[in-house]
């Protein structure tokens, strides 16, 4: 059931986490940062807003207003706490800080930036509403900072009073007049205005956004939450179908596409998407899917490894020589059971030196060596190296030599690398063949030398990989799960390859069919038989094969297969293929002996055909047909019920 599935609960938890983050706005600050960076890319070069800063606004206020009224400006907004009645009497002159009739909406902070247009006080009229019309729908929107700071007209009061300003620079424009700020004033927290400290510039960008109808709208919370959850569902589908490398590429690509889409929507539609939160969800989903899959796969692999070890526990599997602490014990066993030697001593080369040391002795003691030099650059070792094989030495090598006892020394080497030497004695008898003896010893020495060479290579490799520094740098301080899986699979593969090799070496041709008529397993003799008699074995069912080689009606053959399936019996039938005659042994394989991965509901796992070649035997009989008739007349079972099933 789905309630028991760990991935289901993991995905459900992810949706809950994203929902909480979206409602709480934990990563909404990223939206403000991305919006600020987008505004850095915009560079509008025209504006109908003019800013005039005065070093002494209270004294110059009337003169500035009088001068501006002669320039046919659209409106004058004076950001001053002091105003004369004469100045307030003009229709297009506004004192939002001094005249209680008018006010400016405050620029409110949003996630560390001053960029949200607030709501004005209810008992006064919004100056921007007087200039640009109704403003009810603009409350809460973001100021658009697309205008380049250098493109905003700015003049000092001195230039205006000295008439150092062109009429075209003021005509038809909204002029904001403010007191010049001191140098130690706090800088503004707004895009492109980090170098400014006069709030008049914030109001100038508000006026510019209103004049161009470019205020930026944010998505409502429910819209933002819906968008984030929809993206999460889509990303879960995408990332589950791809590997980690491809998922990273997709995540980078989606992030780039999301940024570009958000930029275009902001540029042309003046909507701000929650791009920061979308980017976080993108990365979070990719990592969540990766670690969830890794967690699930790790649990499944651990269970698989445990099952493999449990199954292999009842099957004897000898340890590989590579896992032994020393290869010499296995070598001694090999020599003892293969060669009839009087005495043997193995000597190993000291690494980085041309000296030798005694390792193992057979039928004698290590102290029985009379030769004390242990230098393989000197005879008799050098003689054996030059001969690339066993040499007989006349100089006493062993102590207590008998009269007929001969001494031989053979190098254990592979690819020019000397691994050691093998010294031995033999007492010849009447059937002793020295050439055959030397040939056999050389072949054994060659195999032992190769084994020692590969064992040394493996030991060096393991020594390098097992050092604490190497393991720390390769993240293998703890044995990786992949290594455990490789070990488990290696054990199964070794067992399987051994069984397949044994099955292929059986002289009897054999083929196993499942109950659906499909070939499950064959051996090499069967493949040779099929090739010899042109049998398209993998295109045939068990019934087709019987019909091909047994001269019986098809209904009878079906009854025999039914008998084998239902009664789990065994049949012996004569079969003829060309000029060859076989005894066909057919028997069912119990399902309890074969594991099925799909839980097939049958007590029989398959039907095994064995072809026993009796062609040579029949040629030696006086009456071969009598044997064949006797085989054909054998009943599969004397039980009445069994015969009924057989003859259906």
Coordinates of C-alpha atoms in Angstrom, one line a residue:
X1 CA 0.0 0.0 0.0
X2 CA 1.1 3.6 -0.7
X3 CA 1.0 4.4 3.1
X4 CA 3.9 2.1 3.6
X5 CA 6.0 3.6 0.8
X6 CA 8.9 5.8 2.0
X7 CA 9.1 7.8 -1.2
X8 CA 5.4 8.8 -0.9
X9 CA 6.0 10.2 2.6
X10 CA 9.2 11.9 1.5
X11 CA 7.4 13.7 -1.4
X12 CA 4.5 14.6 0.9
X13 CA 7.0 16.1 3.4
X14 CA 8.6 18.0 0.6
X15 CA 5.2 19.5 -0.4
X16 CA 4.5 20.5 3.2
X17 CA 8.0 22.1 3.5
X18 CA 7.5 24.1 0.3
X19 CA 4.0 25.1 1.3
X20 CA 5.2 26.4 4.7
X21 CA 8.1 28.3 3.0
X22 CA 5.9 29.8 0.4
X23 CA 3.3 31.0 3.0
X24 CA 5.9 32.2 5.4
X25 CA 8.0 33.9 2.7
X26 CA 11.3 32.5 4.1
X27 CA 13.1 33.1 0.8
X28 CA 11.1 36.2 -0.3
X29 CA 14.2 38.3 0.3
X30 CA 15.7 36.7 -2.8
X31 CA 12.9 38.2 -4.8
X32 CA 13.9 41.7 -3.7
X33 CA 17.5 41.0 -4.5
X34 CA 16.7 39.7 -8.0
X35 CA 14.4 42.7 -8.6
X36 CA 17.2 45.0 -7.6
X37 CA 19.6 43.3 -9.9
X38 CA 17.1 43.4 -12.8
X39 CA 16.7 47.2 -12.3
X40 CA 20.5 47.5 -12.7
X41 CA 20.1 46.2 -16.2
X42 CA 17.4 48.7 -17.2
X43 CA 18.7 52.0 -18.6
X44 CA 15.9 54.3 -19.6
X45 CA 17.2 57.7 -20.8
X46 CA 14.2 60.1 -20.7
X47 CA 12.0 61.4 -17.9
X48 CA 9.5 64.2 -17.3
X49 CA 10.6 64.6 -13.7
X50 CA 13.0 67.3 -12.6
X51 CA 14.8 67.5 -9.2
X52 CA 16.0 70.8 -7.9
X53 CA 18.1 70.9 -4.7
X54 CA 18.6 74.1 -2.7
X55 CA 21.2 74.8 -0.1
X56 CA 18.8 77.2 1.6
X57 CA 15.3 76.3 0.6
X58 CA 13.5 78.4 3.2
X59 CA 15.0 81.7 1.8
X60 CA 14.9 80.7 -1.9
X61 CA 11.5 79.0 -1.9
X62 CA 9.5 81.9 -3.3
X63 CA 12.1 82.9 -5.8
X64 CA 12.3 79.3 -7.1
X65 CA 8.5 79.0 -7.4
X66 CA 8.2 82.3 -9.2
X67 CA 11.0 81.4 -11.6
X68 CA 9.5 78.0 -12.4
X69 CA 6.0 79.4 -13.0
X70 CA 7.5 81.4 -15.8
X71 CA 8.8 78.2 -17.4
X72 CA 5.3 76.6 -17.9
X73 CA 6.0 73.6 -15.7
X74 CA 3.2 71.0 -15.2
X75 CA 3.4 70.9 -11.4
X76 CA 5.7 71.9 -8.6
X77 CA 6.1 69.8 -5.5
X78 CA 8.0 71.5 -2.7
X79 CA 9.3 69.1 0.0
X80 CA 9.5 71.6 2.8
X81 CA 7.9 72.1 6.2
X82 CA 7.5 75.8 5.7
X83 CA 5.3 77.5 3.0
X84 CA 4.0 81.0 2.4
X85 CA 0.3 81.6 1.8
X86 CA 1.1 83.2 -1.5
X87 CA 3.0 80.1 -2.7
X88 CA 0.2 77.8 -1.6
X89 CA -2.4 79.8 -3.6
X90 CA -1.1 78.6 -7.0
X91 CA -3.1 75.7 -8.4
X92 CA -0.1 73.6 -9.6
X93 CA 2.1 74.2 -6.5
X94 CA 2.0 71.6 -3.8
X95 CA 3.4 71.5 -0.3
X96 CA 2.7 68.0 1.0
X97 CA 4.7 68.5 4.2
X98 CA 3.4 72.0 5.0
X99 CA -0.1 72.1 3.5
X100 CA -2.6 69.9 5.4
X101 CA -4.7 69.6 2.3
X102 CA -2.1 67.5 0.4
X103 CA 0.3 64.7 1.2
X104 CA 2.6 62.2 -0.4
X105 CA 2.3 58.4 0.0
X106 CA 5.2 57.1 2.0
X107 CA 7.8 54.9 0.3
X108 CA 7.7 51.7 2.5
X109 CA 10.5 49.2 3.0
X110 CA 10.3 45.7 1.4
X111 CA 12.7 43.1 2.5
X112 CA 15.5 45.6 3.1
X113 CA 14.8 47.9 0.2
X114 CA 12.7 51.1 0.1
X115 CA 10.7 50.5 -3.0
X116 CA 7.0 49.9 -2.1
X117 CA 4.4 52.7 -2.8
X118 CA 2.4 53.1 0.4
X119 CA -1.1 54.4 1.1
X120 CA -1.5 58.2 1.9
X121 CA -3.3 59.5 4.9
X122 CA -7.1 59.5 4.6
X123 CA -7.6 63.1 5.7
X124 CA -5.5 64.6 2.9
X125 CA -5.4 64.4 -0.9
X126 CA -2.7 62.4 -2.6
X127 CA -0.5 64.8 -4.6
X128 CA 0.1 62.2 -7.3
X129 CA -3.6 61.8 -7.7
X130 CA -3.9 65.5 -8.4
X131 CA -1.2 65.3 -11.0
X132 CA -1.6 61.8 -12.6
X133 CA -5.2 60.9 -11.8
X134 CA -6.7 58.1 -9.5
X135 CA -4.1 56.1 -7.5
X136 CA -6.3 53.6 -5.6
X137 CA -4.9 50.6 -7.6
X138 CA -1.2 51.6 -7.2
X139 CA -1.0 51.2 -3.4
X140 CA 1.5 48.3 -2.6
X141 CA 3.1 48.2 -6.0
X142 CA 6.9 48.4 -6.5
X143 CA 8.7 51.5 -7.7
X144 CA 10.2 51.0 -11.2
X145 CA 13.9 51.9 -11.1
X146 CA 14.4 51.4 -14.8
X147 CA 15.4 55.1 -15.3
X148 CA 19.2 55.6 -15.3
X149 CA 20.2 58.0 -12.5
X150 CA 22.2 60.1 -15.0
X151 CA 19.0 60.5 -17.1
X152 CA 17.0 62.1 -14.3
X153 CA 17.3 65.9 -14.7
X154 CA 18.9 67.5 -11.6
X155 CA 19.7 71.1 -11.1
X156 CA 20.9 73.3 -8.2
X157 CA 18.7 76.2 -7.1
X158 CA 21.6 78.6 -8.1
X159 CA 21.5 77.5 -11.7
X160 CA 17.7 78.0 -11.9
X161 CA 17.9 81.5 -10.3
X162 CA 20.7 82.5 -12.6
X163 CA 18.6 81.3 -15.5
X164 CA 21.2 78.7 -16.4
X165 CA 18.5 76.2 -17.4
X166 CA 16.9 75.9 -20.8
X167 CA 13.1 76.3 -21.1
X168 CA 12.8 72.9 -22.8
X169 CA 14.4 71.3 -19.8
X170 CA 11.5 72.4 -17.6
X171 CA 8.4 73.0 -19.8
X172 CA 5.6 70.5 -19.2
X173 CA 7.5 68.6 -16.5
X174 CA 6.9 67.9 -12.8
X175 CA 9.5 69.6 -10.7
X176 CA 10.4 68.4 -7.2
X177 CA 12.1 71.0 -5.0
X178 CA 14.0 69.8 -1.8
X179 CA 16.5 70.9 0.7
X180 CA 20.0 69.7 -0.1
X181 CA 21.1 67.1 2.4
X182 CA 24.2 67.2 4.5
X183 CA 27.1 64.8 3.6
X184 CA 26.6 62.6 6.7
X185 CA 23.0 61.7 5.9
X186 CA 22.1 58.0 5.6
X187 CA 22.3 56.6 2.0
X188 CA 19.1 55.4 0.5
X189 CA 18.3 51.7 0.4
X190 CA 17.0 51.5 -3.1
X191 CA 18.3 50.2 -6.5
X192 CA 20.6 52.7 -8.3
X193 CA 20.4 55.1 -5.4
X194 CA 23.1 53.8 -3.0
X195 CA 25.1 56.9 -3.7
X196 CA 22.2 59.3 -2.9
X197 CA 21.0 60.4 0.5
X198 CA 18.1 62.8 -0.4
X199 CA 14.7 61.2 -0.2
X200 CA 13.5 63.5 -3.0
X201 CA 15.1 61.0 -5.4
X202 CA 12.8 58.2 -4.2
X203 CA 9.8 60.5 -4.8
X204 CA 11.2 61.4 -8.2
X205 CA 11.3 57.7 -9.2
X206 CA 7.7 57.3 -7.9
X207 CA 6.6 60.2 -10.1
X208 CA 8.6 58.8 -13.0
X209 CA 6.9 55.4 -12.6
X210 CA 3.5 57.0 -12.4
X211 CA 4.1 59.2 -15.4
X212 CA 5.1 56.2 -17.5
X213 CA 2.5 53.8 -15.9
X214 CA 5.4 51.4 -15.0
X215 CA 4.8 50.5 -11.4
X216 CA 5.5 46.9 -10.9
X217 CA 2.8 44.5 -9.6
X218 CA 3.6 41.6 -7.3
X219 CA 1.7 38.4 -7.4
X220 CA -0.8 37.8 -4.6
X221 CA 0.2 35.3 -2.0
X222 CA -2.2 32.6 -3.2
X223 CA -0.9 33.1 -6.8
X224 CA 2.6 32.8 -5.6
X225 CA 1.9 29.7 -3.5
X226 CA 0.0 28.0 -6.4
X227 CA 2.9 28.8 -8.8
X228 CA 5.5 27.4 -6.5
X229 CA 3.5 24.2 -5.8
X230 CA 2.9 23.7 -9.6
X231 CA 6.6 24.1 -10.3
X232 CA 7.4 21.6 -7.6
X233 CA 5.1 19.0 -9.1
X234 CA 6.6 19.5 -12.5
X235 CA 10.2 19.3 -11.2
X236 CA 9.4 16.1 -9.3
X237 CA 8.4 14.4 -12.6
X238 CA 11.5 15.7 -14.4
X239 CA 14.2 14.9 -11.9
X240 CA 12.9 11.4 -11.2
X241 CA 13.5 10.4 -14.8
X242 CA 17.1 11.6 -15.0
X243 CA 20.5 10.9 -13.4
X244 CA 22.3 13.3 -11.1
X245 CA 24.5 14.7 -13.8
X246 CA 21.6 15.3 -16.2
X247 CA 19.5 16.7 -13.3
X248 CA 22.2 19.3 -12.5
X249 CA 22.3 20.3 -16.2
X250 CA 18.5 20.6 -16.2
X251 CA 18.5 22.6 -13.0
X252 CA 21.0 25.1 -14.4
X253 CA 19.1 25.3 -17.6
X254 CA 15.7 25.8 -15.8
X255 CA 17.3 28.5 -13.6
X256 CA 18.5 30.4 -16.6
X257 CA 15.1 30.0 -18.4
X258 CA 13.3 31.2 -15.2
X259 CA 15.6 34.2 -14.8
X260 CA 15.1 35.2 -18.5
X261 CA 11.3 34.7 -18.3
X262 CA 11.1 36.7 -15.2
X263 CA 13.2 39.5 -16.7
X264 CA 11.0 39.6 -19.9
X265 CA 7.7 39.6 -17.8
X266 CA 9.1 42.4 -15.7
X267 CA 10.2 44.4 -18.8
X268 CA 7.1 44.1 -20.9
X269 CA 4.2 43.3 -18.4
X270 CA 5.6 45.0 -15.3
X271 CA 4.9 42.0 -13.1
X272 CA 7.4 40.6 -10.6
X273 CA 7.4 36.8 -10.4
X274 CA 8.7 35.1 -7.2
X275 CA 11.9 34.2 -9.0
X276 CA 14.0 33.9 -6.0
X277 CA 11.7 31.4 -4.4
X278 CA 11.3 29.5 -7.7
X279 CA 15.1 29.1 -7.9
X280 CA 15.3 27.8 -4.4
X281 CA 12.5 25.3 -5.1
X282 CA 14.3 24.2 -8.2
X283 CA 17.5 23.4 -6.4
X284 CA 15.7 22.0 -3.3
X285 CA 13.6 19.6 -5.4
X286 CA 16.7 18.4 -7.3
X287 CA 18.6 17.7 -4.1
X288 CA 15.5 16.3 -2.4
X289 CA 14.9 13.8 -5.2
X290 CA 18.6 12.9 -5.3
X291 CA 18.9 12.2 -1.6
X292 CA 15.5 10.5 -1.4
X293 CA 16.5 8.1 -4.2
X294 CA 19.9 7.6 -2.7
X295 CA 18.3 6.8 0.7
X296 CA 15.8 4.4 -0.9
X297 CA 18.4 2.8 -3.1
X298 CA 20.8 2.4 -0.2
X299 CA 18.1 0.7 1.9
X300 CA 17.3 -1.6 -1.0
X301 CA 20.9 -2.4 -1.7
X302 CA 21.5 -3.2 2.0
X303 CA 18.6 -5.5 1.9
X304 CA 19.9 -7.0 -1.3
X305 CA 23.3 -7.6 0.1
X306 CA 21.8 -9.2 3.2
X307 CA 19.7 -11.5 1.0
X308 CA 22.7 -12.4 -1.2
X309 CA 24.8 -13.3 1.9
X310 CA 21.9 -15.3 3.3
X311 CA 21.5 -17.3 0.1
X312 CA 25.2 -17.8 -0.3
X313 CA 25.5 -18.9 3.3
X314 CA 24.3 -22.4 2.4
X315 CA 26.5 -22.7 -0.7
X316 CA 30.2 -23.4 -0.1
X317 CA 32.3 -20.8 -1.8
X318 CA 36.1 -21.1 -1.3
X319 CA 38.0 -18.0 -0.5
X320 CA 40.0 -16.4 -3.2
X321 CA 43.8 -16.4 -2.8
X322 CA 43.7 -12.6 -3.2
X323 CA 41.8 -12.3 0.1
X324 CA 44.3 -14.5 2.0
X325 CA 47.0 -13.0 4.2
X326 CA 49.6 -15.1 2.3
X327 CA 49.5 -17.1 -0.9
X328 CA 52.0 -19.7 0.2
X329 CA 49.6 -22.0 2.1
X330 CA 47.6 -22.5 -1.1
X331 CA 50.7 -23.1 -3.1
X332 CA 52.0 -25.8 -0.7
X333 CA 48.6 -27.6 -0.9
X334 CA 48.8 -27.4 -4.7
X335 CA 52.3 -28.9 -4.8
X336 CA 51.5 -31.6 -2.3
X337 CA 48.6 -33.0 -4.2
X338 CA 50.1 -32.7 -7.6
X339 CA 53.8 -33.6 -7.4
X340 CA 55.7 -36.5 -5.8
X341 CA 58.7 -34.7 -4.5
X342 CA 61.1 -35.8 -1.8
X343 CA 61.8 -32.4 -0.2
X344 CA 60.9 -28.9 -1.2
X345 CA 61.7 -25.4 0.1
X346 CA 60.3 -22.1 -1.3
X347 CA 62.3 -18.9 -1.0
X348 CA 60.9 -15.4 -1.5
X349 CA 62.7 -12.4 -2.8
X350 CA 63.2 -9.5 -0.4
X351 CA 61.6 -6.4 -1.9
X352 CA 64.1 -3.9 -3.2
X353 CA 67.0 -6.3 -2.8
X354 CA 68.6 -9.3 -4.5
X355 CA 68.5 -11.4 -1.4
X356 CA 66.2 -14.3 -0.6
X357 CA 64.5 -15.6 2.5
X358 CA 63.0 -19.0 3.3
X359 CA 59.2 -19.1 3.4
X360 CA 57.9 -22.7 3.5
X361 CA 59.3 -26.2 3.5
X362 CA 57.7 -29.5 2.5
X363 CA 58.8 -32.9 3.9
X364 CA 61.8 -31.1 5.6
X365 CA 62.7 -28.1 7.7
X366 CA 63.8 -24.6 6.7
X367 CA 67.2 -25.4 8.4
X368 CA 67.9 -28.2 5.8
X369 CA 69.3 -25.6 3.4
X370 CA 73.0 -25.9 3.2
X371 CA 73.4 -23.0 0.7
X372 CA 73.8 -19.8 2.8
X373 CA 74.4 -17.0 0.3
X374 CA 70.8 -16.4 -0.6
X375 CA 71.8 -14.1 -3.5
X376 CA 69.9 -14.8 -6.7
X377 CA 72.6 -13.1 -8.7
X378 CA 75.0 -16.0 -7.9
X379 CA 74.7 -19.7 -8.8
X380 CA 72.7 -21.8 -8.5
X381 CA 70.0 -19.2 -8.7
X382 CA 71.5 -17.2 -11.5
X383 CA 71.9 -20.5 -13.5
X384 CA 68.1 -21.1 -13.1
X385 CA 67.3 -17.6 -14.3
X386 CA 69.5 -17.9 -17.4
X387 CA 67.8 -21.3 -18.2
X388 CA 64.3 -19.8 -17.6
X389 CA 63.4 -23.0 -15.8
X390 CA 64.5 -25.8 -13.6
X391 CA 68.2 -26.7 -13.4
X392 CA 69.9 -29.6 -11.6
X393 CA 72.6 -28.4 -9.3
X394 CA 75.6 -30.6 -8.4
X395 CA 76.7 -28.3 -5.5
X396 CA 75.0 -29.4 -2.2
X397 CA 72.0 -27.3 -1.6
X398 CA 70.2 -29.5 1.0
X399 CA 71.8 -31.2 4.0
X400 CA 71.8 -34.9 4.4
X401 CA 71.5 -35.8 0.8
X402 CA 71.0 -39.5 -0.1
X403 CA 73.0 -41.3 -2.7
X404 CA 70.3 -41.2 -5.4
X405 CA 68.7 -37.9 -4.4
X406 CA 68.9 -35.2 -7.1
X407 CA 68.6 -31.4 -6.5
X408 CA 66.7 -28.9 -8.7
X409 CA 66.2 -25.2 -8.5
X410 CA 63.6 -23.3 -10.5
X411 CA 62.8 -19.6 -10.5
X412 CA 59.4 -18.3 -9.7
X413 CA 59.1 -15.4 -12.2
X414 CA 56.6 -13.6 -14.4
X415 CA 57.2 -10.9 -17.0
X416 CA 60.8 -10.7 -16.0
X417 CA 59.9 -10.0 -12.3
X418 CA 61.6 -12.5 -10.0
X419 CA 59.2 -13.4 -7.1
X420 CA 61.3 -16.2 -5.6
X421 CA 62.8 -19.7 -6.1
X422 CA 61.7 -23.2 -5.6
X423 CA 64.3 -25.8 -4.5
X424 CA 63.5 -29.5 -4.5
X425 CA 64.9 -32.9 -4.4
X426 CA 63.6 -36.1 -6.0
X427 CA 64.8 -39.8 -5.7
X428 CA 64.4 -41.3 -9.2
X429 CA 62.9 -44.8 -9.6
X430 CA 62.9 -47.1 -12.6
X431 CA 60.1 -45.1 -14.3
X432 CA 61.6 -41.6 -13.7
X433 CA 61.7 -39.4 -16.8
X434 CA 63.8 -36.4 -16.2
X435 CA 62.6 -34.4 -19.2
X436 CA 59.0 -34.9 -18.3
X437 CA 59.7 -34.1 -14.7
X438 CA 61.5 -30.8 -15.6
X439 CA 58.7 -29.9 -18.0
X440 CA 56.1 -30.4 -15.4
X441 CA 58.0 -28.5 -12.8
X442 CA 58.6 -25.6 -15.2
X443 CA 54.9 -25.4 -15.9
X444 CA 54.0 -25.4 -12.3
X445 CA 56.7 -22.8 -11.5
X446 CA 55.4 -20.6 -14.3
X447 CA 51.9 -20.6 -12.9
X448 CA 53.1 -20.1 -9.3
X449 CA 55.3 -17.2 -10.5
X450 CA 52.3 -15.5 -12.2
X451 CA 50.1 -16.0 -9.2
X452 CA 52.8 -14.4 -6.9
X453 CA 53.2 -11.5 -9.3
X454 CA 49.5 -10.7 -9.4
X455 CA 49.2 -11.2 -5.7
X456 CA 52.0 -8.6 -5.2
X457 CA 50.3 -6.1 -7.6
X458 CA 47.0 -6.5 -5.7
X459 CA 48.7 -6.1 -2.3
X460 CA 50.4 -2.9 -3.5
X461 CA 47.2 -1.5 -4.9
X462 CA 45.3 -2.3 -1.7
X463 CA 48.1 -0.8 0.4
X464 CA 47.9 2.4 -1.5
X465 CA 44.1 2.6 -1.4
X466 CA 43.8 1.6 2.3
X467 CA 46.0 4.4 3.6
X468 CA 44.0 6.8 5.9
X469 CA 44.9 9.8 3.8
X470 CA 43.9 8.2 0.5
X471 CA 40.6 7.0 2.0
X472 CA 39.9 10.4 3.5
X473 CA 40.5 12.1 0.2
X474 CA 38.4 9.6 -1.8
X475 CA 35.5 9.5 0.7
X476 CA 36.1 5.9 1.5
X477 CA 36.9 6.0 5.3
X478 CA 33.8 3.8 5.6
X479 CA 33.6 0.9 3.1
X480 CA 31.4 2.2 0.3
X481 CA 28.1 0.5 -0.3
X482 CA 29.1 0.0 -4.0
X483 CA 32.1 -2.0 -2.8
X484 CA 29.8 -4.2 -0.7
X485 CA 27.5 -4.7 -3.7
X486 CA 30.5 -5.6 -5.9
X487 CA 31.7 -8.1 -3.4
X488 CA 28.2 -9.7 -3.2
X489 CA 27.7 -9.8 -6.9
X490 CA 31.3 -11.1 -7.4
X491 CA 30.5 -14.0 -5.1
X492 CA 27.3 -14.8 -7.0
X493 CA 29.1 -14.4 -10.3
X494 CA 31.9 -16.7 -9.2
X495 CA 29.4 -19.4 -8.1
X496 CA 27.3 -18.9 -11.3
X497 CA 30.3 -19.1 -13.6
X498 CA 31.5 -22.2 -11.9
X499 CA 28.1 -23.9 -12.3
X500 CA 27.9 -22.9 -15.9
X501 CA 31.4 -24.2 -16.6
X502 CA 30.6 -27.5 -14.9
X503 CA 27.2 -27.7 -16.8
X504 CA 29.0 -27.0 -20.1
X505 CA 31.6 -29.7 -19.4
X506 CA 29.0 -32.5 -18.9
X507 CA 29.1 -34.8 -21.9
X508 CA 25.3 -35.3 -21.9
X509 CA 23.5 -32.7 -24.0
X510 CA 20.9 -30.9 -21.9
X511 CA 18.3 -28.2 -22.3
X512 CA 15.9 -26.7 -19.8
X513 CA 12.5 -25.4 -20.8
X514 CA 10.1 -23.4 -18.6
X515 CA 6.4 -24.2 -18.6
X516 CA 5.8 -21.5 -21.2
X517 CA 7.9 -23.4 -23.7
X518 CA 10.9 -21.0 -23.6
X519 CA 14.5 -22.2 -23.4
X520 CA 16.0 -21.3 -20.0
X521 CA 19.5 -23.0 -20.1
X522 CA 21.6 -25.1 -22.5
X523 CA 25.1 -26.5 -22.4
X524 CA 27.8 -26.7 -25.0
X525 CA 27.1 -30.4 -26.0
X526 CA 23.4 -29.5 -26.6
X527 CA 24.4 -26.5 -28.8
X528 CA 26.7 -28.7 -30.8
X529 CA 23.9 -31.3 -31.2
X530 CA 21.5 -28.5 -32.4
X531 CA 24.1 -27.2 -34.8
X532 CA 24.8 -30.7 -36.2
X533 CA 21.1 -31.6 -36.7
X534 CA 20.0 -28.0 -37.7
X535 CA 17.6 -27.5 -34.8
X536 CA 16.4 -23.9 -34.3
X537 CA 16.3 -24.6 -30.6
X538 CA 15.5 -21.0 -29.4
X539 CA 12.5 -20.9 -31.8
X540 CA 11.1 -24.2 -30.6
X541 CA 8.9 -25.1 -27.6
X542 CA 9.3 -28.3 -25.6
X543 CA 6.4 -29.8 -27.6
X544 CA 8.1 -28.8 -30.9
X545 CA 11.3 -30.5 -29.8
X546 CA 9.5 -33.7 -28.8
X547 CA 7.6 -33.7 -32.1
X548 CA 10.8 -33.3 -34.0
X549 CA 12.7 -36.2 -32.4
X550 CA 10.0 -38.7 -31.2
X551 CA 7.8 -40.6 -33.6
X552 CA 4.5 -40.2 -31.7
X553 CA 1.2 -38.4 -32.2
X554 CA 1.1 -34.9 -31.0
X555 CA -1.7 -35.6 -28.5
X556 CA 0.4 -38.4 -27.0
X557 CA 3.3 -36.0 -26.6
X558 CA 1.1 -33.5 -24.9
X559 CA -0.1 -36.1 -22.5
X560 CA 3.5 -36.9 -21.6
X561 CA 4.3 -33.2 -21.0
X562 CA 1.1 -33.0 -18.9
X563 CA 2.2 -36.0 -16.9
X564 CA 5.6 -34.4 -16.2
X565 CA 4.0 -31.1 -15.2
X566 CA 1.2 -32.4 -12.9
X567 CA 2.9 -35.5 -11.5
X568 CA 6.5 -34.2 -11.5
X569 CA 7.6 -37.5 -13.0
X570 CA 10.4 -38.8 -15.2
X571 CA 10.4 -40.4 -18.7
X572 CA 13.0 -42.3 -20.8
X573 CA 12.2 -42.3 -24.5
X574 CA 14.2 -43.4 -27.5
X575 CA 15.0 -40.6 -29.9
X576 CA 16.5 -40.5 -33.4
X577 CA 18.2 -37.6 -35.0
X578 CA 19.7 -38.5 -38.4
X579 CA 21.9 -41.5 -38.0
X580 CA 22.3 -40.9 -34.2
X581 CA 20.2 -42.6 -31.6
X582 CA 19.7 -41.2 -28.1
X583 CA 18.0 -42.1 -24.9
X584 CA 15.9 -39.0 -24.0
X585 CA 15.7 -38.5 -20.3
X586 CA 12.9 -36.0 -19.5
X587 CA 12.1 -34.9 -16.0
X588 CA 10.6 -32.0 -14.2
X589 CA 12.5 -29.6 -12.0
X590 CA 10.8 -28.7 -8.8
X591 CA 10.0 -25.0 -8.2
X592 CA 11.4 -25.3 -4.7
X593 CA 14.9 -25.7 -6.2
X594 CA 14.7 -22.6 -8.4
X595 CA 13.9 -19.1 -7.2
X596 CA 11.5 -17.0 -9.2
X597 CA 11.5 -13.2 -9.2
X598 CA 7.8 -13.0 -10.3
X599 CA 6.3 -15.6 -8.1
X600 CA 5.1 -18.0 -10.7
X601 CA 2.2 -20.1 -9.2
X602 CA 3.5 -23.5 -10.4
X603 CA 5.1 -26.4 -8.5
X604 CA 7.3 -27.1 -11.5
X605 CA 10.0 -24.7 -12.5
X606 CA 10.8 -26.3 -15.8
X607 CA 11.3 -29.5 -17.8
X608 CA 14.8 -30.8 -18.4
X609 CA 15.8 -32.8 -21.5
X610 CA 18.9 -34.9 -21.5
X611 CA 20.2 -36.6 -24.6
X612 CA 22.2 -39.7 -23.8
X613 CA 24.0 -40.8 -27.0
X614 CA 23.7 -44.7 -27.4
X615 CA 24.7 -44.8 -31.1
X616 CA 27.9 -46.6 -30.4
X617 CA 26.3 -49.0 -27.9
X618 CA 23.6 -50.0 -30.5
X619 CA 26.2 -50.7 -33.1
X620 CA 27.7 -53.4 -30.8
X621 CA 24.4 -55.1 -30.1
X622 CA 23.0 -58.0 -32.1
X623 CA 19.4 -56.8 -31.8
X624 CA 19.4 -53.0 -31.2
X625 CA 15.6 -52.8 -31.8
X626 CA 14.9 -55.0 -28.8
X627 CA 16.5 -52.4 -26.6
X628 CA 14.6 -49.6 -28.2
X629 CA 11.3 -51.4 -28.0
X630 CA 11.9 -52.1 -24.3
X631 CA 12.6 -48.4 -23.7
X632 CA 9.5 -47.3 -25.6
X633 CA 7.3 -49.7 -23.6
X634 CA 8.4 -48.5 -20.2
X635 CA 5.5 -46.9 -18.3
X636 CA 6.2 -43.7 -16.5
X637 CA 4.3 -44.8 -13.4
X638 CA 2.2 -47.8 -12.3
X639 CA -0.1 -45.6 -10.3
X640 CA -3.6 -45.4 -11.7
X641 CA -4.1 -41.7 -11.3
X642 CA -0.7 -41.0 -12.8
X643 CA -1.6 -43.1 -15.9
X644 CA -4.9 -41.3 -16.2
X645 CA -3.1 -37.9 -16.3
X646 CA -0.6 -39.4 -18.8
X647 CA -3.2 -40.7 -21.2
X648 CA -5.5 -37.6 -21.2

